[in-house]
PDB file of C-alpha atoms and ligand atoms in Angstrom:
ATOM      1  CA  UNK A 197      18.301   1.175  -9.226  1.00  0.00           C
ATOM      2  CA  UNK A 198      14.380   0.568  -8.857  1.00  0.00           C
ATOM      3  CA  UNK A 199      12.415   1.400 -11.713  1.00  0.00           C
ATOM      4  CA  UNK A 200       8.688   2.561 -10.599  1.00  0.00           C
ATOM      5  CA  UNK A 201       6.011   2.910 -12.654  1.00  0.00           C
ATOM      6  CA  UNK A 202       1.908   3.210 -12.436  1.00  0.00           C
ATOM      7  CA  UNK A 203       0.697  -0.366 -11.483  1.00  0.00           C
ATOM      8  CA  UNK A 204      -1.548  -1.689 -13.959  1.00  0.00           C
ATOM      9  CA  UNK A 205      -4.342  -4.928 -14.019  1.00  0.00           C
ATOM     10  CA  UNK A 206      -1.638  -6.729 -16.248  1.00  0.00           C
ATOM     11  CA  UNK A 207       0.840  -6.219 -12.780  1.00  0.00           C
ATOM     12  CA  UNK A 208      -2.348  -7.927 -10.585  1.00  0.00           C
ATOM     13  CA  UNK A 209      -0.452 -11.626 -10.841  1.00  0.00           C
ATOM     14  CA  UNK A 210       3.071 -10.894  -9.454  1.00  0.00           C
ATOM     15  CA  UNK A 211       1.847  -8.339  -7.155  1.00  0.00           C
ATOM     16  CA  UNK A 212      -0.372 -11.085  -5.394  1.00  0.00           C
ATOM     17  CA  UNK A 213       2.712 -13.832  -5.526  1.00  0.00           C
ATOM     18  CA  UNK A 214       4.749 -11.013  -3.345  1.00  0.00           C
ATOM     19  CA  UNK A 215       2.049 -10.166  -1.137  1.00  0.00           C
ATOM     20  CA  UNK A 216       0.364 -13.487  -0.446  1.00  0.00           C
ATOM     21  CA  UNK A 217       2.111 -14.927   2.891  1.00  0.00           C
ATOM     22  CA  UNK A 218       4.153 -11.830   3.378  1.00  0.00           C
ATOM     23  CA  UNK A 219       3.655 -11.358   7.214  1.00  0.00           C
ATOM     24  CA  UNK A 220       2.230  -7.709   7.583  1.00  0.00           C
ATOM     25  CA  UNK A 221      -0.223  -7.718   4.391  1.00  0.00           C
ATOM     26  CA  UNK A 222      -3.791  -9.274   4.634  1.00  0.00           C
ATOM     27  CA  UNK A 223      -5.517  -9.989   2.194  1.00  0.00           C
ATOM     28  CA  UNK A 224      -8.779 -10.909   1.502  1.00  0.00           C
ATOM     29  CA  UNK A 225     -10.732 -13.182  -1.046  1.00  0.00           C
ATOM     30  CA  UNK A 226     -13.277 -10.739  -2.311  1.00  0.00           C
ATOM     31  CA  UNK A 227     -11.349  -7.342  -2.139  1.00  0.00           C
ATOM     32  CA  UNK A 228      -7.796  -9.360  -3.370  1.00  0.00           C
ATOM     33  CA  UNK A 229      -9.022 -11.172  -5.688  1.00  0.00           C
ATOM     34  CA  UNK A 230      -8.134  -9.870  -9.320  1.00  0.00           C
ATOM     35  CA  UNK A 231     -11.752  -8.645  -9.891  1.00  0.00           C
ATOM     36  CA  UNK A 232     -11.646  -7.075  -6.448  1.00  0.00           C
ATOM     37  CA  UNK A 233      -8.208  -5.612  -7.479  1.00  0.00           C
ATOM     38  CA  UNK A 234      -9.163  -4.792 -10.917  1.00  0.00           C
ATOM     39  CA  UNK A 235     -11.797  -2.259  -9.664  1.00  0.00           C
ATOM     40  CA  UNK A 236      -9.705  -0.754  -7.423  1.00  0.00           C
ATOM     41  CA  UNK A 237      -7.298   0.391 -10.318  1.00  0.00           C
ATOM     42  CA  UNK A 238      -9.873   1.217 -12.634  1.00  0.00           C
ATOM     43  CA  UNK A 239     -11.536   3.561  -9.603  1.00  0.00           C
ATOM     44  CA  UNK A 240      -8.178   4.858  -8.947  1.00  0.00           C
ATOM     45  CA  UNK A 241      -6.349   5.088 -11.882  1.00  0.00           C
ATOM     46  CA  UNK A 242      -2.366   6.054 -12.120  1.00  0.00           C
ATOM     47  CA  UNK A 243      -2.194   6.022  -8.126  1.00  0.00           C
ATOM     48  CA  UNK A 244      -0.742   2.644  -7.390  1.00  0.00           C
ATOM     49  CA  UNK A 245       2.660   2.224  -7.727  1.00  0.00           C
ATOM     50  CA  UNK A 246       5.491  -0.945  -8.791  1.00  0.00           C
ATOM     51  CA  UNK A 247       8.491  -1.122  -7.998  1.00  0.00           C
ATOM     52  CA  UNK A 248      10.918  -3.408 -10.486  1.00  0.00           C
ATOM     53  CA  UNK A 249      14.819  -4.339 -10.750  1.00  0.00           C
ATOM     54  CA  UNK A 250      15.856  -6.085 -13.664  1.00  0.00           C
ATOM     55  CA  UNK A 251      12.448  -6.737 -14.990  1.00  0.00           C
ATOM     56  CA  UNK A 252      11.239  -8.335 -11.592  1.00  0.00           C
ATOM     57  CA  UNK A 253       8.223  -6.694  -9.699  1.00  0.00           C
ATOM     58  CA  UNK A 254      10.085  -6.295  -6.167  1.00  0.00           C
ATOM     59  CA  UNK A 255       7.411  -4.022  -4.679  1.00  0.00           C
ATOM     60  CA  UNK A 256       3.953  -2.848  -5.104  1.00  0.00           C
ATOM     61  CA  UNK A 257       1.639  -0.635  -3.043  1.00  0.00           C
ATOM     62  CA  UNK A 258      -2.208   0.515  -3.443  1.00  0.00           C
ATOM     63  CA  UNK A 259      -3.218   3.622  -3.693  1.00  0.00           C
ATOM     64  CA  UNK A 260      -6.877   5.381  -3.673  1.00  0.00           C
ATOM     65  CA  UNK A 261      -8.503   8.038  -2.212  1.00  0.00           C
ATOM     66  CA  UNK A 262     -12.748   8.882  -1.503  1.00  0.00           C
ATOM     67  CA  UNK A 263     -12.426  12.341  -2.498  1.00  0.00           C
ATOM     68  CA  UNK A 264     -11.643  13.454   1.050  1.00  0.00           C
ATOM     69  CA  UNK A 265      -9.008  11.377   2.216  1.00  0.00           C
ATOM     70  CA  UNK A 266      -6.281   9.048   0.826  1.00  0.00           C
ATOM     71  CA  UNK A 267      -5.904   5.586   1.612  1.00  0.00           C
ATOM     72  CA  UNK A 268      -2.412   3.393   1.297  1.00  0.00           C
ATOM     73  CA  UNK A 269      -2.763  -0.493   0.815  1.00  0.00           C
ATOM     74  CA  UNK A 270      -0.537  -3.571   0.951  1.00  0.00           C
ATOM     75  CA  UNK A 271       3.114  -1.772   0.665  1.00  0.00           C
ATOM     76  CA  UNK A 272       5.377  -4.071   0.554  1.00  0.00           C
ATOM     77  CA  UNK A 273       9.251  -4.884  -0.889  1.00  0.00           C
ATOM     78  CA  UNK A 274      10.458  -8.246  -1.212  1.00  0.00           C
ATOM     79  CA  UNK A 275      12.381  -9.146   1.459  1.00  0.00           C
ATOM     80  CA  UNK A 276      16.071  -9.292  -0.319  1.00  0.00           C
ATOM     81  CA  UNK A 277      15.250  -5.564  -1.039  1.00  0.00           C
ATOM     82  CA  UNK A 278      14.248  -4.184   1.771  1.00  0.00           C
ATOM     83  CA  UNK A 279      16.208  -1.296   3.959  1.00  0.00           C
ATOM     84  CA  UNK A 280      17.276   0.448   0.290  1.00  0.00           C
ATOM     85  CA  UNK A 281      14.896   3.081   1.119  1.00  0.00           C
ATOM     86  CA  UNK A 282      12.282   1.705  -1.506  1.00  0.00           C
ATOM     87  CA  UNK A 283       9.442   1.180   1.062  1.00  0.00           C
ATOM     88  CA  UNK A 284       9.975   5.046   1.436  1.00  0.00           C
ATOM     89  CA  UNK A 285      10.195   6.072  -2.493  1.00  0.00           C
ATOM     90  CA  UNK A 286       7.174   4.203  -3.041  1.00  0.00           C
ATOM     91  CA  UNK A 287       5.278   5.876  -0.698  1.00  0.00           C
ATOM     92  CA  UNK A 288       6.073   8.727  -1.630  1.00  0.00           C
ATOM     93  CA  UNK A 289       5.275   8.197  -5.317  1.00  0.00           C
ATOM     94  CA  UNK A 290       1.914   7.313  -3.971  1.00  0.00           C
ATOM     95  CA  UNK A 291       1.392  10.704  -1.900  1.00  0.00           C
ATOM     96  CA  UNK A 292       2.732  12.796  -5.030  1.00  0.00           C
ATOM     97  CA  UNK A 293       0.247  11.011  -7.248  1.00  0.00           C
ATOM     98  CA  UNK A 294      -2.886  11.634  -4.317  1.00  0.00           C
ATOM     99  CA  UNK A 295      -1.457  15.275  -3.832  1.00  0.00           C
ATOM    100  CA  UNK A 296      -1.810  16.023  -7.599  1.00  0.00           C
ATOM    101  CA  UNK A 297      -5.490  14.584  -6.781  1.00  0.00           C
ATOM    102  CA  UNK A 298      -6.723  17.321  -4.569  1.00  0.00           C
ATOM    103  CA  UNK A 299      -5.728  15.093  -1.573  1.00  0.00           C
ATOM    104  CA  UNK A 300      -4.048  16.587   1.521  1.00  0.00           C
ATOM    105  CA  UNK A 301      -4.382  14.023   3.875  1.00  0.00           C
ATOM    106  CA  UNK A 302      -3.414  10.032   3.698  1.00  0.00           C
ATOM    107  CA  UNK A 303      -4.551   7.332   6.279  1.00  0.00           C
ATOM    108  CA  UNK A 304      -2.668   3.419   6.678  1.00  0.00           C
ATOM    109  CA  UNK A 305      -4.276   0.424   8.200  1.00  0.00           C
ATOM    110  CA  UNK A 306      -1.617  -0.903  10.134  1.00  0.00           C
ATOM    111  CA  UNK A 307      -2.570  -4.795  11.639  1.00  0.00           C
ATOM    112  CA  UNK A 308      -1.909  -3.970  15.646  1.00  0.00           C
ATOM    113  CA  UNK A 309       0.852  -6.863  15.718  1.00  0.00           C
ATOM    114  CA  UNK A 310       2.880  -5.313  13.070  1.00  0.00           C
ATOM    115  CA  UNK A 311       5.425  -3.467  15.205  1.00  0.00           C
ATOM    116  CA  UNK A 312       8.295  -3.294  11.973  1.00  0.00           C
ATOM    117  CA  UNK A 313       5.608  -1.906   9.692  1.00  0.00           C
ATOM    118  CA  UNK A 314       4.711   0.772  12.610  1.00  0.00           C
ATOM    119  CA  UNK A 315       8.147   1.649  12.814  1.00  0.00           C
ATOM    120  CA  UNK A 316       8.585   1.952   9.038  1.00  0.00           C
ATOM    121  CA  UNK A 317       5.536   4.573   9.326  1.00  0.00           C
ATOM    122  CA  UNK A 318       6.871   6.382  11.933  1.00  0.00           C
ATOM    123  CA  UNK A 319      10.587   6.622  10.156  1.00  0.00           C
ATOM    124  CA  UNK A 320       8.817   7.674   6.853  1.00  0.00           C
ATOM    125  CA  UNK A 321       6.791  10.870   9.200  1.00  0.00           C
ATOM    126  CA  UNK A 322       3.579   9.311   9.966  1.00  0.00           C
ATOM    127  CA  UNK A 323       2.317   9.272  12.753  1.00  0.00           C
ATOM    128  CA  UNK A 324       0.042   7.196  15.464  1.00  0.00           C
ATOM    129  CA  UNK A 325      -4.007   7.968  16.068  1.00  0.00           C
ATOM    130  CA  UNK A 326      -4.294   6.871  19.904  1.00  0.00           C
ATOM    131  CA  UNK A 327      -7.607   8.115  19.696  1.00  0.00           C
ATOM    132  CA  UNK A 328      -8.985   6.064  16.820  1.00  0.00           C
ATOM    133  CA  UNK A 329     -10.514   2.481  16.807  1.00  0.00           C
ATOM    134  CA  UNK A 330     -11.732   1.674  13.102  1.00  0.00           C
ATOM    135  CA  UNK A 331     -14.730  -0.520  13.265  1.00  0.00           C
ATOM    136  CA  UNK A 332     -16.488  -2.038  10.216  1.00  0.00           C
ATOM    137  CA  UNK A 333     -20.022  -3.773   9.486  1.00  0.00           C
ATOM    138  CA  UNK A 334     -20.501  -6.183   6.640  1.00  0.00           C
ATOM    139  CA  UNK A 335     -23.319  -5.143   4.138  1.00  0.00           C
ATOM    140  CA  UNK A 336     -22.974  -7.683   1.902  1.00  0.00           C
ATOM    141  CA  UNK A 337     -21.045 -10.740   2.184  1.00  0.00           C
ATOM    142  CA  UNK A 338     -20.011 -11.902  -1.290  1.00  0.00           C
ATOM    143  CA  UNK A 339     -18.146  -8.258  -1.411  1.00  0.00           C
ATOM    144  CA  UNK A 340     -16.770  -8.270   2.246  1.00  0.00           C
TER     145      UNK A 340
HETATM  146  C1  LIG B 110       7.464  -1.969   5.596  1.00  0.00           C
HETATM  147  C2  LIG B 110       8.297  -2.132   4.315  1.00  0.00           C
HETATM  148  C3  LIG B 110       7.403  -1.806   3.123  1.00  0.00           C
HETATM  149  C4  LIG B 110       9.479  -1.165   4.383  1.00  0.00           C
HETATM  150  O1  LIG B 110      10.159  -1.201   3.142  1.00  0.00           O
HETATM  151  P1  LIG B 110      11.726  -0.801   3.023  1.00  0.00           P
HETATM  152  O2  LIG B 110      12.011  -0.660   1.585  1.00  0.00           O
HETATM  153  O3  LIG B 110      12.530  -1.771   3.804  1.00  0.00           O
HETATM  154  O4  LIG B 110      11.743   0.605   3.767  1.00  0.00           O
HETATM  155  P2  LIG B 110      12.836   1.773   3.531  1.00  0.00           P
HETATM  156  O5  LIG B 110      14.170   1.169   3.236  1.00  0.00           O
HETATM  157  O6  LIG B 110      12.295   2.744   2.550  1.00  0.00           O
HETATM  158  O7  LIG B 110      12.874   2.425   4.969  1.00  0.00           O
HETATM  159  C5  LIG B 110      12.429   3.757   5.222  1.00  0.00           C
HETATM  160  C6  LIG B 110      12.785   4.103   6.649  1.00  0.00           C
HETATM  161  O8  LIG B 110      12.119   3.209   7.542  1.00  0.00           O
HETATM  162  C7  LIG B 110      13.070   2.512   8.348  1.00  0.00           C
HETATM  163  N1  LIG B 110      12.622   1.131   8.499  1.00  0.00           N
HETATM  164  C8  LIG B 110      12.189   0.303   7.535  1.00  0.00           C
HETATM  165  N2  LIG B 110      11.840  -0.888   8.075  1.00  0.00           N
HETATM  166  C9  LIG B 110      12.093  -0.781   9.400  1.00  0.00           C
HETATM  167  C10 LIG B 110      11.971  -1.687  10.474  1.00  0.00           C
HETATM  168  N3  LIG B 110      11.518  -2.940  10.294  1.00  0.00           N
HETATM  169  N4  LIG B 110      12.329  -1.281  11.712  1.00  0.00           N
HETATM  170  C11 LIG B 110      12.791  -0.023  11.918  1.00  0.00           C
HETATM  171  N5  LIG B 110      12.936   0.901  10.911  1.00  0.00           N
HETATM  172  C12 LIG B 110      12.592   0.496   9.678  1.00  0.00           C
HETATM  173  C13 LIG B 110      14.360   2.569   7.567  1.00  0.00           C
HETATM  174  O9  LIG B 110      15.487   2.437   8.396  1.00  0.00           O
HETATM  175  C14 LIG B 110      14.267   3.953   6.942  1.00  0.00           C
HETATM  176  O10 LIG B 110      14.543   4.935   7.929  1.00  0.00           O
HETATM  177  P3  LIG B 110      15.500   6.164   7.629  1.00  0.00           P
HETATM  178  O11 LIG B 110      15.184   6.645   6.237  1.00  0.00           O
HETATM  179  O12 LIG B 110      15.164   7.126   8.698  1.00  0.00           O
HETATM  180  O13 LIG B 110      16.867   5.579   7.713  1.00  0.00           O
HETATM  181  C15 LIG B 110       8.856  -3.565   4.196  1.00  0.00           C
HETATM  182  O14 LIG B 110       9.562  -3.890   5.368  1.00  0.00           O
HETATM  183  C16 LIG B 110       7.792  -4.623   4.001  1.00  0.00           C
HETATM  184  O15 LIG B 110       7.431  -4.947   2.857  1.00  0.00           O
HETATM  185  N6  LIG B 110       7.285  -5.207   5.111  1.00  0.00           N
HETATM  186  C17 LIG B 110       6.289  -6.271   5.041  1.00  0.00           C
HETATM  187  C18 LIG B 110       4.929  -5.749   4.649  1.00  0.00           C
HETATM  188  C19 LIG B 110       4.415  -4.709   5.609  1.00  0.00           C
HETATM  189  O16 LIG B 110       4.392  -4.890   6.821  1.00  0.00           O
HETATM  190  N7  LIG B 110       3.956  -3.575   5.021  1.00  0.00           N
HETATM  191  C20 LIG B 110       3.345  -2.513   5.782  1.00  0.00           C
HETATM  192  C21 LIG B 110       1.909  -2.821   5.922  1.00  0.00           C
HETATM  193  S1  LIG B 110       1.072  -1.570   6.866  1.00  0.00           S
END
């Protein structure tokens, strides 16, 4: 029904038209931005993941890892496709692909207001850190 496939720099454009606005994805201007994206492929190549039907990118989600841990990014289906268990496929593509990596572990930034994207988590096995607060400096602002 979905075809998936390795997401590619040529994919950048129509992943950014379905996740710009979608409520539950942030994005930012130096990280997003197809240069930002571009080096996030090319670090972590053939571990991001789109989803298309009929030709149309319907979903998209980043992968990476640091050598110790793996990192998800911006998973998201278009709305009209969502609850076909796609979010879930997807992710799972992604751990497969990390797994084959040496990976064994996988962490999501999930905003705190998102309470449909926590649920999706929790439906798809992951689970909460109570005991976690991420916090962040800026070293250099053109690249924040
Ligand atoms: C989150 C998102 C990717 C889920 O995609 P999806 O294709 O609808 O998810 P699936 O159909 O694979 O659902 C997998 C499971 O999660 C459950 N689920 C999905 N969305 C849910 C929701 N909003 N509330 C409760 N359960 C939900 C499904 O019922 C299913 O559970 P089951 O297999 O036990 O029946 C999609 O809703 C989305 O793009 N949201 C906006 C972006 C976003 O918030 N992304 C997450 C950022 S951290």
């Amino acid at each position: 029904m979905f075809d998936l496939r390795p997401m590619t720099v040529a994919d950048l454009p129509a992943c950014l038209a379905l996740w710009t606005g979608m409520p539950g994805i942030t994005l930012f201007p130096t990280t997003d931005s197809a240069d930002g994206l571009t080096r996030y492929l090319t670090r972590n190549p053939g571990l991001s993941v789109v989803a298309l039907r009929d030709g149309r990118l319907v979903g998209a989600a980043l992968a990476g890892h640091d050598a110790r841990r793996g990192y998800l990014h911006h998973v998201a289906v278009a709305e009209e496709h969502r609850r076909k268990g796609l979010g879930r496929t997807m992710v799972e593509w992604c751990l497969r692909a990390l797994t084959n990596e040496g990976i064994g572990r996988c962490h999501i930034f999930v905003d705190a207001g998102n309470d449909e994207g926590k649920e999706f988590w929790r439906h798809v096995g992951w689970e909460e850190r109570p005991g976690v607060h991420v916090m962040s400096v800026t070293t250099c602002p053109e690249r924040a």
